[in-house]
PDB file of C-alpha atoms in Angstrom:
ATOM      1  CA  MET A1127     -16.162  17.448 -13.858  1.00  0.00           C
ATOM      2  CA  THR A1128     -17.414  14.582 -16.012  1.00  0.00           C
ATOM      3  CA  PRO A1129     -20.177  12.261 -14.754  1.00  0.00           C
ATOM      4  CA  LYS A1130     -17.696   9.365 -14.879  1.00  0.00           C
ATOM      5  CA  SER A1131     -15.250  11.212 -12.598  1.00  0.00           C
ATOM      6  CA  LYS A1132     -18.039  12.026 -10.144  1.00  0.00           C
ATOM      7  CA  ALA A1133     -19.153   8.398 -10.091  1.00  0.00           C
ATOM      8  CA  LEU A1134     -15.613   7.144  -9.483  1.00  0.00           C
ATOM      9  CA  LEU A1135     -15.034   9.634  -6.656  1.00  0.00           C
ATOM     10  CA  ALA A1136     -18.314   8.583  -5.051  1.00  0.00           C
ATOM     11  CA  GLY A1137     -17.209   4.967  -5.362  1.00  0.00           C
ATOM     12  CA  LEU A1138     -13.902   5.754  -3.646  1.00  0.00           C
ATOM     13  CA  LYS A1139     -15.737   7.285  -0.694  1.00  0.00           C
ATOM     14  CA  ASP A1140     -17.869   4.133  -0.496  1.00  0.00           C
ATOM     15  CA  HIS A1141     -14.741   1.916  -0.520  1.00  0.00           C
ATOM     16  CA  ASP A1142     -15.898   0.278  -3.757  1.00  0.00           C
ATOM     17  CA  PRO A1143     -13.034  -1.957  -5.049  1.00  0.00           C
ATOM     18  CA  ARG A1144     -14.246  -1.603  -8.638  1.00  0.00           C
ATOM     19  CA  ALA A1145     -14.136   2.189  -8.416  1.00  0.00           C
ATOM     20  CA  ILE A1146     -10.617   2.006  -6.980  1.00  0.00           C
ATOM     21  CA  GLY A1147      -9.475  -0.214  -9.846  1.00  0.00           C
ATOM     22  CA  ARG A1148     -11.095   1.974 -12.497  1.00  0.00           C
ATOM     23  CA  ALA A1149      -9.651   5.157 -11.001  1.00  0.00           C
ATOM     24  CA  ILE A1150      -6.140   3.674 -11.007  1.00  0.00           C
ATOM     25  CA  SER A1151      -6.633   2.440 -14.586  1.00  0.00           C
ATOM     26  CA  ALA A1152      -7.698   5.930 -15.654  1.00  0.00           C
ATOM     27  CA  VAL A1153      -4.438   7.303 -14.255  1.00  0.00           C
ATOM     28  CA  GLU A1154      -2.303   4.509 -15.747  1.00  0.00           C
ATOM     29  CA  ASN A1155      -3.835   5.129 -19.162  1.00  0.00           C
ATOM     30  CA  ASN A1156      -3.669   8.910 -18.712  1.00  0.00           C
ATOM     31  CA  GLY A1157      -7.410   9.095 -19.326  1.00  0.00           C
ATOM     32  CA  MET A1158      -9.331  12.353 -19.358  1.00  0.00           C
ATOM     33  CA  GLU A1159     -10.697  11.669 -15.860  1.00  0.00           C
ATOM     34  CA  ALA A1160      -7.235  11.250 -14.295  1.00  0.00           C
ATOM     35  CA  ALA A1161      -6.573  14.891 -13.414  1.00  0.00           C
ATOM     36  CA  GLU A1162     -10.135  15.424 -12.174  1.00  0.00           C
ATOM     37  CA  ILE A1163      -9.965  12.413  -9.873  1.00  0.00           C
ATOM     38  CA  LEU A1164      -6.510  13.134  -8.454  1.00  0.00           C
ATOM     39  CA  SER A1165      -7.237  16.803  -7.751  1.00  0.00           C
ATOM     40  CA  ALA A1166     -10.406  15.931  -5.793  1.00  0.00           C
ATOM     41  CA  LEU A1167      -8.957  13.290  -3.441  1.00  0.00           C
ATOM     42  CA  ASP A1168      -9.223  13.720   0.340  1.00  0.00           C
ATOM     43  CA  GLN A1169      -5.812  15.111   1.344  1.00  0.00           C
ATOM     44  CA  ASP A1170      -6.284  14.365   5.051  1.00  0.00           C
ATOM     45  CA  LEU A1171      -6.634  10.645   4.330  1.00  0.00           C
ATOM     46  CA  ILE A1172      -3.541  10.781   2.119  1.00  0.00           C
ATOM     47  CA  ASP A1173      -1.519  12.567   4.809  1.00  0.00           C
ATOM     48  CA  ASN A1174      -2.392   9.987   7.453  1.00  0.00           C
ATOM     49  CA  VAL A1175      -1.856   6.761   5.504  1.00  0.00           C
ATOM     50  CA  LEU A1176       1.213   4.628   6.260  1.00  0.00           C
ATOM     51  CA  VAL A1177       3.053   3.447   3.139  1.00  0.00           C
ATOM     52  CA  LEU A1178       5.352   0.456   3.654  1.00  0.00           C
ATOM     53  CA  GLY A1179       7.805  -0.628   0.969  1.00  0.00           C
ATOM     54  CA  ILE A1180       8.828  -4.297   0.861  1.00  0.00           C
ATOM     55  CA  THR A1181      11.864  -5.201  -1.224  1.00  0.00           C
ATOM     56  CA  GLY A1182      14.630  -7.783  -1.311  1.00  0.00           C
ATOM     57  CA  PRO A1183      16.096 -10.515  -3.512  1.00  0.00           C
ATOM     58  CA  PRO A1184      13.867 -13.140  -5.168  1.00  0.00           C
ATOM     59  CA  GLY A1185      13.321 -16.133  -2.908  1.00  0.00           C
ATOM     60  CA  ALA A1186      13.570 -14.246   0.378  1.00  0.00           C
ATOM     61  CA  GLY A1187       9.836 -14.657   0.966  1.00  0.00           C
ATOM     62  CA  LYS A1188       8.558 -11.146   0.222  1.00  0.00           C
ATOM     63  CA  SER A1189       5.135 -12.265  -0.987  1.00  0.00           C
ATOM     64  CA  THR A1190       4.653 -14.613   1.986  1.00  0.00           C
ATOM     65  CA  LEU A1191       5.699 -11.829   4.353  1.00  0.00           C
ATOM     66  CA  THR A1192       3.313  -9.421   2.631  1.00  0.00           C
ATOM     67  CA  SER A1193       0.450 -11.908   2.996  1.00  0.00           C
ATOM     68  CA  SER A1194       1.256 -12.352   6.705  1.00  0.00           C
ATOM     69  CA  LEU A1195       1.346  -8.590   7.214  1.00  0.00           C
ATOM     70  CA  ILE A1196      -2.063  -8.292   5.563  1.00  0.00           C
ATOM     71  CA  ARG A1197      -3.490 -11.009   7.805  1.00  0.00           C
ATOM     72  CA  THR A1198      -2.200  -9.339  10.983  1.00  0.00           C
ATOM     73  CA  LEU A1199      -3.320  -5.871   9.894  1.00  0.00           C
ATOM     74  CA  ARG A1200      -6.803  -7.205   9.199  1.00  0.00           C
ATOM     75  CA  GLU A1201      -6.868  -8.771  12.673  1.00  0.00           C
ATOM     76  CA  GLN A1202      -6.183  -5.231  13.891  1.00  0.00           C
ATOM     77  CA  ARG A1203      -9.168  -4.111  11.751  1.00  0.00           C
ATOM     78  CA  LYS A1204      -7.019  -2.010   9.446  1.00  0.00           C
ATOM     79  CA  ARG A1205      -8.062  -1.466   5.846  1.00  0.00           C
ATOM     80  CA  VAL A1206      -5.144  -2.483   3.636  1.00  0.00           C
ATOM     81  CA  GLY A1207      -4.016  -1.639   0.115  1.00  0.00           C
ATOM     82  CA  ILE A1208      -1.348  -3.592  -1.754  1.00  0.00           C
ATOM     83  CA  ILE A1209       0.568  -2.512  -4.831  1.00  0.00           C
ATOM     84  CA  ALA A1210       2.436  -5.501  -6.276  1.00  0.00           C
ATOM     85  CA  VAL A1211       4.996  -4.247  -8.765  1.00  0.00           C
ATOM     86  CA  ASP A1212       5.699  -6.751 -11.529  1.00  0.00           C
ATOM     87  CA  PRO A1213       8.070  -6.616 -14.499  1.00  0.00           C
ATOM     88  CA  SER A1214       6.376  -5.608 -17.726  1.00  0.00           C
ATOM     89  CA  SER A1215       5.411  -7.998 -20.459  1.00  0.00           C
ATOM     90  CA  PRO A1216       7.546  -7.086 -23.497  1.00  0.00           C
ATOM     91  CA  ILE A1217       4.455  -7.606 -25.654  1.00  0.00           C
ATOM     92  CA  SER A1218       1.592  -5.927 -23.806  1.00  0.00           C
ATOM     93  CA  GLY A1219       3.417  -3.736 -21.305  1.00  0.00           C
ATOM     94  CA  GLY A1220       1.232  -5.230 -18.572  1.00  0.00           C
ATOM     95  CA  ALA A1221       2.212  -6.934 -15.325  1.00  0.00           C
ATOM     96  CA  ILE A1222       3.202 -10.574 -15.898  1.00  0.00           C
ATOM     97  CA  LEU A1223       3.828 -12.147 -12.472  1.00  0.00           C
ATOM     98  CA  GLY A1224       0.337 -11.563 -11.132  1.00  0.00           C
ATOM     99  CA  ASP A1225       0.947 -11.076  -7.395  1.00  0.00           C
ATOM    100  CA  ARG A1226      -2.826 -11.049  -6.937  1.00  0.00           C
ATOM    101  CA  ILE A1227      -2.720 -14.823  -7.512  1.00  0.00           C
ATOM    102  CA  ARG A1228      -0.232 -15.144  -4.647  1.00  0.00           C
ATOM    103  CA  MET A1229      -2.602 -13.287  -2.322  1.00  0.00           C
ATOM    104  CA  MET A1230      -5.792 -15.222  -3.027  1.00  0.00           C
ATOM    105  CA  ASP A1231      -6.269 -15.770   0.721  1.00  0.00           C
ATOM    106  CA  HIS A1232      -7.417 -12.153   0.890  1.00  0.00           C
ATOM    107  CA  ALA A1233      -9.280 -11.983  -2.427  1.00  0.00           C
ATOM    108  CA  LEU A1234     -12.763 -12.068  -0.884  1.00  0.00           C
ATOM    109  CA  ASP A1235     -12.015  -9.510   1.838  1.00  0.00           C
ATOM    110  CA  PRO A1236     -13.657  -6.178   0.859  1.00  0.00           C
ATOM    111  CA  ASP A1237     -11.185  -4.333   3.090  1.00  0.00           C
ATOM    112  CA  VAL A1238      -8.142  -5.565   1.186  1.00  0.00           C
ATOM    113  CA  VAL A1239      -7.399  -3.908  -2.157  1.00  0.00           C
ATOM    114  CA  VAL A1240      -4.712  -5.534  -4.324  1.00  0.00           C
ATOM    115  CA  ARG A1241      -3.340  -4.010  -7.505  1.00  0.00           C
ATOM    116  CA  SER A1242      -0.587  -5.411  -9.732  1.00  0.00           C
ATOM    117  CA  MET A1243       1.282  -2.706 -11.599  1.00  0.00           C
ATOM    118  CA  ALA A1244       3.798  -3.137 -14.397  1.00  0.00           C
ATOM    119  CA  THR A1245       7.210  -1.506 -14.351  1.00  0.00           C
ATOM    120  CA  ARG A1246       6.536  -0.224 -17.864  1.00  0.00           C
ATOM    121  CA  GLY A1247       9.976  -0.916 -19.208  1.00  0.00           C
ATOM    122  CA  ARG A1248      11.983  -0.110 -16.097  1.00  0.00           C
ATOM    123  CA  LEU A1249      12.917  -3.559 -14.766  1.00  0.00           C
ATOM    124  CA  GLY A1250      12.417  -3.551 -11.026  1.00  0.00           C
ATOM    125  CA  GLY A1251      11.385   0.076 -10.961  1.00  0.00           C
ATOM    126  CA  LEU A1252       8.064   1.569 -10.054  1.00  0.00           C
ATOM    127  CA  CYS A1253       5.879   2.871 -12.849  1.00  0.00           C
ATOM    128  CA  ALA A1254       5.092   6.583 -12.829  1.00  0.00           C
ATOM    129  CA  SER A1255       1.485   6.022 -11.784  1.00  0.00           C
ATOM    130  CA  ALA A1256       2.338   4.083  -8.596  1.00  0.00           C
ATOM    131  CA  GLY A1257       2.331   7.264  -6.503  1.00  0.00           C
ATOM    132  CA  ALA A1258      -1.107   8.157  -7.804  1.00  0.00           C
ATOM    133  CA  ALA A1259      -2.308   4.629  -7.001  1.00  0.00           C
ATOM    134  CA  VAL A1260      -1.131   5.105  -3.412  1.00  0.00           C
ATOM    135  CA  ARG A1261      -3.139   8.327  -3.099  1.00  0.00           C
ATOM    136  CA  ILE A1262      -6.247   6.762  -4.642  1.00  0.00           C
ATOM    137  CA  MET A1263      -6.084   3.827  -2.221  1.00  0.00           C
ATOM    138  CA  ALA A1264      -5.552   6.198   0.708  1.00  0.00           C
ATOM    139  CA  ALA A1265      -8.490   8.349  -0.344  1.00  0.00           C
ATOM    140  CA  SER A1266     -10.655   5.214  -0.489  1.00  0.00           C
ATOM    141  CA  GLY A1267      -9.967   4.569   3.191  1.00  0.00           C
ATOM    142  CA  CYS A1268      -6.905   2.298   3.149  1.00  0.00           C
ATOM    143  CA  GLU A1269      -4.988   2.972   6.366  1.00  0.00           C
ATOM    144  CA  VAL A1270      -1.865   0.996   5.462  1.00  0.00           C
ATOM    145  CA  ILE A1271      -0.535   0.494   1.935  1.00  0.00           C
ATOM    146  CA  LEU A1272       2.085  -2.154   1.176  1.00  0.00           C
ATOM    147  CA  ILE A1273       4.251  -1.876  -1.936  1.00  0.00           C
ATOM    148  CA  GLU A1274       6.025  -5.095  -2.881  1.00  0.00           C
ATOM    149  CA  THR A1275       8.646  -4.910  -5.613  1.00  0.00           C
ATOM    150  CA  VAL A1276      10.000  -7.508  -7.994  1.00  0.00           C
ATOM    151  CA  GLY A1277      13.484  -7.809  -6.528  1.00  0.00           C
ATOM    152  CA  VAL A1278      16.524  -5.654  -5.994  1.00  0.00           C
ATOM    153  CA  GLY A1279      18.281  -3.033  -8.077  1.00  0.00           C
ATOM    154  CA  GLN A1280      16.401  -0.023  -9.397  1.00  0.00           C
ATOM    155  CA  SER A1281      13.362  -1.074  -7.366  1.00  0.00           C
ATOM    156  CA  GLU A1282      15.199  -0.265  -4.144  1.00  0.00           C
ATOM    157  CA  MET A1283      15.791   3.360  -5.001  1.00  0.00           C
ATOM    158  CA  ASP A1284      12.276   3.781  -6.369  1.00  0.00           C
ATOM    159  CA  ILE A1285      10.636   2.213  -3.351  1.00  0.00           C
ATOM    160  CA  VAL A1286      12.648   4.417  -0.987  1.00  0.00           C
ATOM    161  CA  ARG A1287      11.331   7.361  -2.940  1.00  0.00           C
ATOM    162  CA  LEU A1288       7.690   6.326  -2.638  1.00  0.00           C
ATOM    163  CA  ALA A1289       7.400   4.566   0.737  1.00  0.00           C
ATOM    164  CA  ASP A1290       7.344   6.205   4.157  1.00  0.00           C
ATOM    165  CA  ILE A1291       9.215   3.204   5.574  1.00  0.00           C
ATOM    166  CA  THR A1292      11.143   0.526   3.677  1.00  0.00           C
ATOM    167  CA  LEU A1293      11.621  -3.099   4.735  1.00  0.00           C
ATOM    168  CA  MET A1294      14.459  -5.060   3.150  1.00  0.00           C
ATOM    169  CA  VAL A1295      13.662  -8.784   3.323  1.00  0.00           C
ATOM    170  CA  LEU A1296      16.567 -11.239   3.391  1.00  0.00           C
ATOM    171  CA  ALA A1297      16.889 -14.928   4.204  1.00  0.00           C
ATOM    172  CA  PRO A1298      19.794 -17.198   5.156  1.00  0.00           C
ATOM    173  CA  GLY A1299      21.607 -18.677   2.189  1.00  0.00           C
ATOM    174  CA  PHE A1300      21.932 -15.511   0.093  1.00  0.00           C
ATOM    175  CA  GLY A1301      25.613 -15.053   0.998  1.00  0.00           C
ATOM    176  CA  ASP A1302      27.031 -13.572  -2.206  1.00  0.00           C
ATOM    177  CA  ASP A1303      23.929 -11.498  -2.904  1.00  0.00           C
ATOM    178  CA  ILE A1304      23.958 -10.038   0.607  1.00  0.00           C
ATOM    179  CA  GLN A1305      27.660  -9.185   0.411  1.00  0.00           C
ATOM    180  CA  ALA A1306      27.022  -7.321  -2.838  1.00  0.00           C
ATOM    181  CA  MET A1307      24.085  -5.450  -1.300  1.00  0.00           C
ATOM    182  CA  LYS A1308      25.782  -4.398   1.947  1.00  0.00           C
ATOM    183  CA  ALA A1309      27.035  -1.057   0.664  1.00  0.00           C
ATOM    184  CA  GLY A1310      23.543   0.069  -0.299  1.00  0.00           C
ATOM    185  CA  LEU A1311      21.515  -1.370   2.570  1.00  0.00           C
ATOM    186  CA  LEU A1312      21.806   1.702   4.780  1.00  0.00           C
ATOM    187  CA  GLU A1313      20.663   3.965   1.943  1.00  0.00           C
ATOM    188  CA  VAL A1314      17.722   1.753   1.045  1.00  0.00           C
ATOM    189  CA  ALA A1315      16.299   0.135   4.165  1.00  0.00           C
ATOM    190  CA  ASP A1316      14.810   1.437   7.389  1.00  0.00           C
ATOM    191  CA  PHE A1317      14.440  -2.139   8.618  1.00  0.00           C
ATOM    192  CA  LEU A1318      16.161  -5.400   7.784  1.00  0.00           C
ATOM    193  CA  VAL A1319      13.773  -8.352   8.068  1.00  0.00           C
ATOM    194  CA  VAL A1320      15.497 -11.734   8.325  1.00  0.00           C
ATOM    195  CA  ASN A1321      12.776 -14.074   7.099  1.00  0.00           C
ATOM    196  CA  LYS A1322      12.927 -17.886   7.331  1.00  0.00           C
ATOM    197  CA  SER A1323      14.736 -17.302  10.616  1.00  0.00           C
ATOM    198  CA  ASP A1324      14.254 -20.929  11.691  1.00  0.00           C
ATOM    199  CA  ILE A1325      16.824 -22.274   9.240  1.00  0.00           C
ATOM    200  CA  ALA A1326      20.593 -22.534   9.568  1.00  0.00           C
ATOM    201  CA  GLY A1327      22.510 -19.298   9.230  1.00  0.00           C
ATOM    202  CA  ALA A1328      19.761 -16.989  10.500  1.00  0.00           C
ATOM    203  CA  GLU A1329      21.527 -15.989  13.720  1.00  0.00           C
ATOM    204  CA  ALA A1330      24.783 -15.246  11.902  1.00  0.00           C
ATOM    205  CA  LEU A1331      22.908 -13.151   9.342  1.00  0.00           C
ATOM    206  CA  CYS A1332      21.161 -11.191  12.102  1.00  0.00           C
ATOM    207  CA  MET A1333      24.447 -10.461  13.863  1.00  0.00           C
ATOM    208  CA  ASP A1334      26.018  -9.343  10.600  1.00  0.00           C
ATOM    209  CA  MET A1335      23.114  -7.030   9.792  1.00  0.00           C
ATOM    210  CA  GLU A1336      22.971  -5.626  13.327  1.00  0.00           C
ATOM    211  CA  GLN A1337      26.531  -4.374  12.911  1.00  0.00           C
ATOM    212  CA  ILE A1338      25.534  -2.558   9.730  1.00  0.00           C
ATOM    213  CA  PHE A1339      22.422  -1.040  11.315  1.00  0.00           C
ATOM    214  CA  SER A1340      23.893  -0.182  14.730  1.00  0.00           C
ATOM    215  CA  ALA A1341      24.204   3.550  13.994  1.00  0.00           C
ATOM    216  CA  LYS A1342      20.583   3.762  12.864  1.00  0.00           C
ATOM    217  CA  GLU A1343      19.431   1.963  16.001  1.00  0.00           C
ATOM    218  CA  GLU A1344      21.329   4.394  18.216  1.00  0.00           C
ATOM    219  CA  GLU A1345      19.849   7.353  16.346  1.00  0.00           C
ATOM    220  CA  SER A1346      16.207   6.336  16.849  1.00  0.00           C
ATOM    221  CA  ALA A1347      16.497   3.917  19.810  1.00  0.00           C
ATOM    222  CA  ILE A1348      14.401   1.486  17.750  1.00  0.00           C
ATOM    223  CA  LYS A1349      15.547  -2.005  16.797  1.00  0.00           C
ATOM    224  CA  ARG A1350      16.174  -2.211  13.039  1.00  0.00           C
ATOM    225  CA  VAL A1351      16.938  -5.913  12.461  1.00  0.00           C
ATOM    226  CA  LEU A1352      13.951  -8.191  13.045  1.00  0.00           C
ATOM    227  CA  LYS A1353      13.348 -11.912  12.587  1.00  0.00           C
ATOM    228  CA  THR A1354      10.247 -13.498  11.066  1.00  0.00           C
ATOM    229  CA  ILE A1355       8.977 -16.864   9.886  1.00  0.00           C
ATOM    230  CA  ALA A1356       6.299 -15.590   7.546  1.00  0.00           C
ATOM    231  CA  THR A1357       4.920 -19.051   6.749  1.00  0.00           C
ATOM    232  CA  ASP A1358       3.964 -19.416  10.443  1.00  0.00           C
ATOM    233  CA  ASN A1359       3.111 -15.742  11.000  1.00  0.00           C
ATOM    234  CA  ALA A1360       5.903 -15.688  13.611  1.00  0.00           C
ATOM    235  CA  GLY A1361       7.392 -12.295  14.406  1.00  0.00           C
ATOM    236  CA  ILE A1362       4.848 -10.382  12.307  1.00  0.00           C
ATOM    237  CA  ALA A1363       3.091  -8.665  15.227  1.00  0.00           C
ATOM    238  CA  GLU A1364       6.429  -7.530  16.661  1.00  0.00           C
ATOM    239  CA  LEU A1365       7.475  -6.269  13.234  1.00  0.00           C
ATOM    240  CA  LEU A1366       4.310  -4.184  12.887  1.00  0.00           C
ATOM    241  CA  ASN A1367       4.599  -2.825  16.427  1.00  0.00           C
ATOM    242  CA  THR A1368       8.178  -1.743  15.742  1.00  0.00           C
ATOM    243  CA  VAL A1369       7.197  -0.194  12.408  1.00  0.00           C
ATOM    244  CA  ASN A1370       4.410   1.772  14.117  1.00  0.00           C
ATOM    245  CA  ARG A1371       6.879   3.120  16.683  1.00  0.00           C
ATOM    246  CA  PHE A1372       9.209   4.162  13.883  1.00  0.00           C
ATOM    247  CA  SER A1373       6.302   5.752  12.000  1.00  0.00           C
ATOM    248  CA  SER A1374       5.609   7.965  15.019  1.00  0.00           C
ATOM    249  CA  TYR A1375       9.324   8.774  15.243  1.00  0.00           C
ATOM    250  CA  ILE A1376       9.666   9.948  11.630  1.00  0.00           C
ATOM    251  CA  LYS A1377       6.429  11.933  11.839  1.00  0.00           C
ATOM    252  CA  THR A1378       7.429  13.713  15.059  1.00  0.00           C
ATOM    253  CA  ASN A1379      10.887  14.554  13.706  1.00  0.00           C
ATOM    254  CA  GLY A1380       9.675  15.852  10.335  1.00  0.00           C
ATOM    255  CA  ILE A1381      11.333  12.999   8.448  1.00  0.00           C
ATOM    256  CA  LYS A1382       8.081  11.732   6.938  1.00  0.00           C
ATOM    257  CA  GLU A1383       7.223  15.183   5.570  1.00  0.00           C
ATOM    258  CA  LYS A1384      10.662  15.508   3.950  1.00  0.00           C
ATOM    259  CA  ARG A1385      10.423  12.049   2.400  1.00  0.00           C
ATOM    260  CA  ARG A1386       7.017  12.761   0.928  1.00  0.00           C
ATOM    261  CA  GLY A1387       8.214  16.108  -0.408  1.00  0.00           C
ATOM    262  CA  ARG A1388      11.062  14.409  -2.260  1.00  0.00           C
ATOM    263  CA  ALA A1389       8.654  11.751  -3.526  1.00  0.00           C
ATOM    264  CA  LEU A1390       6.268  14.340  -4.961  1.00  0.00           C
ATOM    265  CA  GLU A1391       9.117  16.176  -6.679  1.00  0.00           C
ATOM    266  CA  ALA A1392      10.428  12.987  -8.281  1.00  0.00           C
ATOM    267  CA  GLU A1393       6.938  11.862  -9.280  1.00  0.00           C
ATOM    268  CA  THR A1394       6.237  15.232 -10.889  1.00  0.00           C
ATOM    269  CA  LEU A1395       9.340  14.831 -13.060  1.00  0.00           C
ATOM    270  CA  ASP A1396       8.210  11.305 -13.970  1.00  0.00           C
ATOM    271  CA  TRP A1397       4.817  12.593 -15.051  1.00  0.00           C
ATOM    272  CA  VAL A1398       6.336  15.416 -17.095  1.00  0.00           C
ATOM    273  CA  PHE A1399       8.280  12.796 -19.028  1.00  0.00           C
ATOM    274  CA  GLU A1400       5.277  10.446 -19.354  1.00  0.00           C
ATOM    275  CA  ILE A1401       3.049  13.219 -20.685  1.00  0.00           C
ATOM    276  CA  LEU A1402       5.684  14.582 -23.076  1.00  0.00           C
ATOM    277  CA  ARG A1403       7.012  11.204 -24.241  1.00  0.00           C
ATOM    278  CA  PRO A1404       4.725  10.674 -27.283  1.00  0.00           C
ATOM    279  CA  GLY A1405       5.500  14.146 -28.617  1.00  0.00           C
ATOM    280  CA  LEU A1406       9.187  13.773 -27.818  1.00  0.00           C
ATOM    281  CA  LYS A1407       9.422  10.475 -29.716  1.00  0.00           C
ATOM    282  CA  GLN A1408       7.861  12.112 -32.759  1.00  0.00           C
ATOM    283  CA  ALA A1409      10.170  15.120 -32.510  1.00  0.00           C
ATOM    284  CA  ILE A1410      13.238  12.877 -32.129  1.00  0.00           C
ATOM    285  CA  SER A1411      12.293  10.948 -35.257  1.00  0.00           C
ATOM    286  CA  GLU A1412      12.311  14.231 -37.169  1.00  0.00           C
ATOM    287  CA  CYS A1413      15.835  15.180 -36.039  1.00  0.00           C
ATOM    288  CA  SER A1414      18.817  14.492 -38.262  1.00  0.00           C
ATOM    289  CA  GLU A1415      19.676  10.788 -38.018  1.00  0.00           C
ATOM    290  CA  ARG A1416      23.341  11.526 -38.585  1.00  0.00           C
ATOM    291  CA  SER A1417      23.622  13.686 -35.493  1.00  0.00           C
ATOM    292  CA  ASP A1418      25.179  12.464 -32.266  1.00  0.00           C
ATOM    293  CA  PRO A1419      22.443  11.667 -29.678  1.00  0.00           C
ATOM    294  CA  ARG A1420      23.691  14.488 -27.430  1.00  0.00           C
ATOM    295  CA  VAL A1421      23.493  16.923 -30.358  1.00  0.00           C
ATOM    296  CA  ARG A1422      20.017  15.655 -31.281  1.00  0.00           C
ATOM    297  CA  ALA A1423      18.893  16.152 -27.681  1.00  0.00           C
ATOM    298  CA  GLN A1424      20.106  19.753 -27.709  1.00  0.00           C
ATOM    299  CA  GLU A1425      18.376  20.359 -31.060  1.00  0.00           C
ATOM    300  CA  LEU A1426      15.158  19.046 -29.556  1.00  0.00           C
ATOM    301  CA  ILE A1427      15.480  21.231 -26.457  1.00  0.00           C
ATOM    302  CA  ASP A1428      16.151  24.282 -28.628  1.00  0.00           C
ATOM    303  CA  THR A1429      13.115  23.463 -30.778  1.00  0.00           C
ATOM    304  CA  LEU A1430      10.894  23.123 -27.705  1.00  0.00           C
ATOM    305  CA  ASN A1431      12.274  26.360 -26.257  1.00  0.00           C
ATOM    306  CA  LEU A1432      13.036  24.704 -22.913  1.00  0.00           C
TER     307      LEU A1432
END
C-alpha cells in the first residue's frame, strides 16, 4: 500500500473532511490509490449506514428538504454525508449546479460532509463512482448519507439502485408532471413527500398519492405519503421517524440486503465499462467505418475474445 493511501485511510478514521474529499477524488479519477482505499474500508460501518435517496421534479424543494433533514439529523447528533448529483458541464465534465452553495448553512459543521458529483454525461443519472463515495463516507463515520439528484428521469432508476430508501419529493402545482410520473412512482419511491404542503392543492395531492401508495402501506403498515414544509422545518422529524421505522422493516425482512446486492452488481458492471472505456474507444476507432454499428460491436467483442 502506498504512503498516500495509508494517509488517506488514517484521515478517514479521523473523520478528516479533506481526506474524505481526496479519497473520493482518487476514485473519480481512477487513481492508483483507488483500489487500495476501497478494499481497506471498514465493512461494518458500510453495512450499518442508512442511505436515503431524494429525487423529484425541479422546483419541488429537494434542496430545501435536504437542508432541513441535515439540520434535524444534526440535532439528533448524527454524522451526515451528502452526495449532490449535478449535471455535467459539457466542457469540463464537472458538476455545474454546485449544491454545496445551497447548503452553506452546514459548511462549517465538521460532522457534515457534502460532495457534488457530476453525472458524467448521463443527464440525471448517477456517475459510476457515486457508490464508492457512499462507502467512503460511511467508512469515515457518516451514519446517514443523503443522495440528492438533479430531477426526474434516469436519476430515479439510478437512485433506486443506490439508495436503501428513496423519497420522491413533489409539490402542489405540478399537475401534468405528476400525471406523467404516476405509472413509475411505485417502482421508484418508498415514500412520497408532499413538500410546500401549506399551499393550495396539497390536500388533494396527498389524497391522490395515498391511493397510489395504499398497497405499499398495507404491506408494511407504515405510512408512505408524508407532508412537509421544508422552509419551516415542519414535518421533518415525523418524516425521519417514519423512515427509521421503515429502515428497520427492510432490514428485518431481508429487503435491504437484496437491494444492496443488486446495487453492487450494477455498480460492478458500471466500473467494468468505465475501466474498459478508453481501450474500447481506441478499438472502435480501428474498426471498419463502413460497418453497421451492430457489426462493429460484434467485431470488437470477437477481437477481445469476450
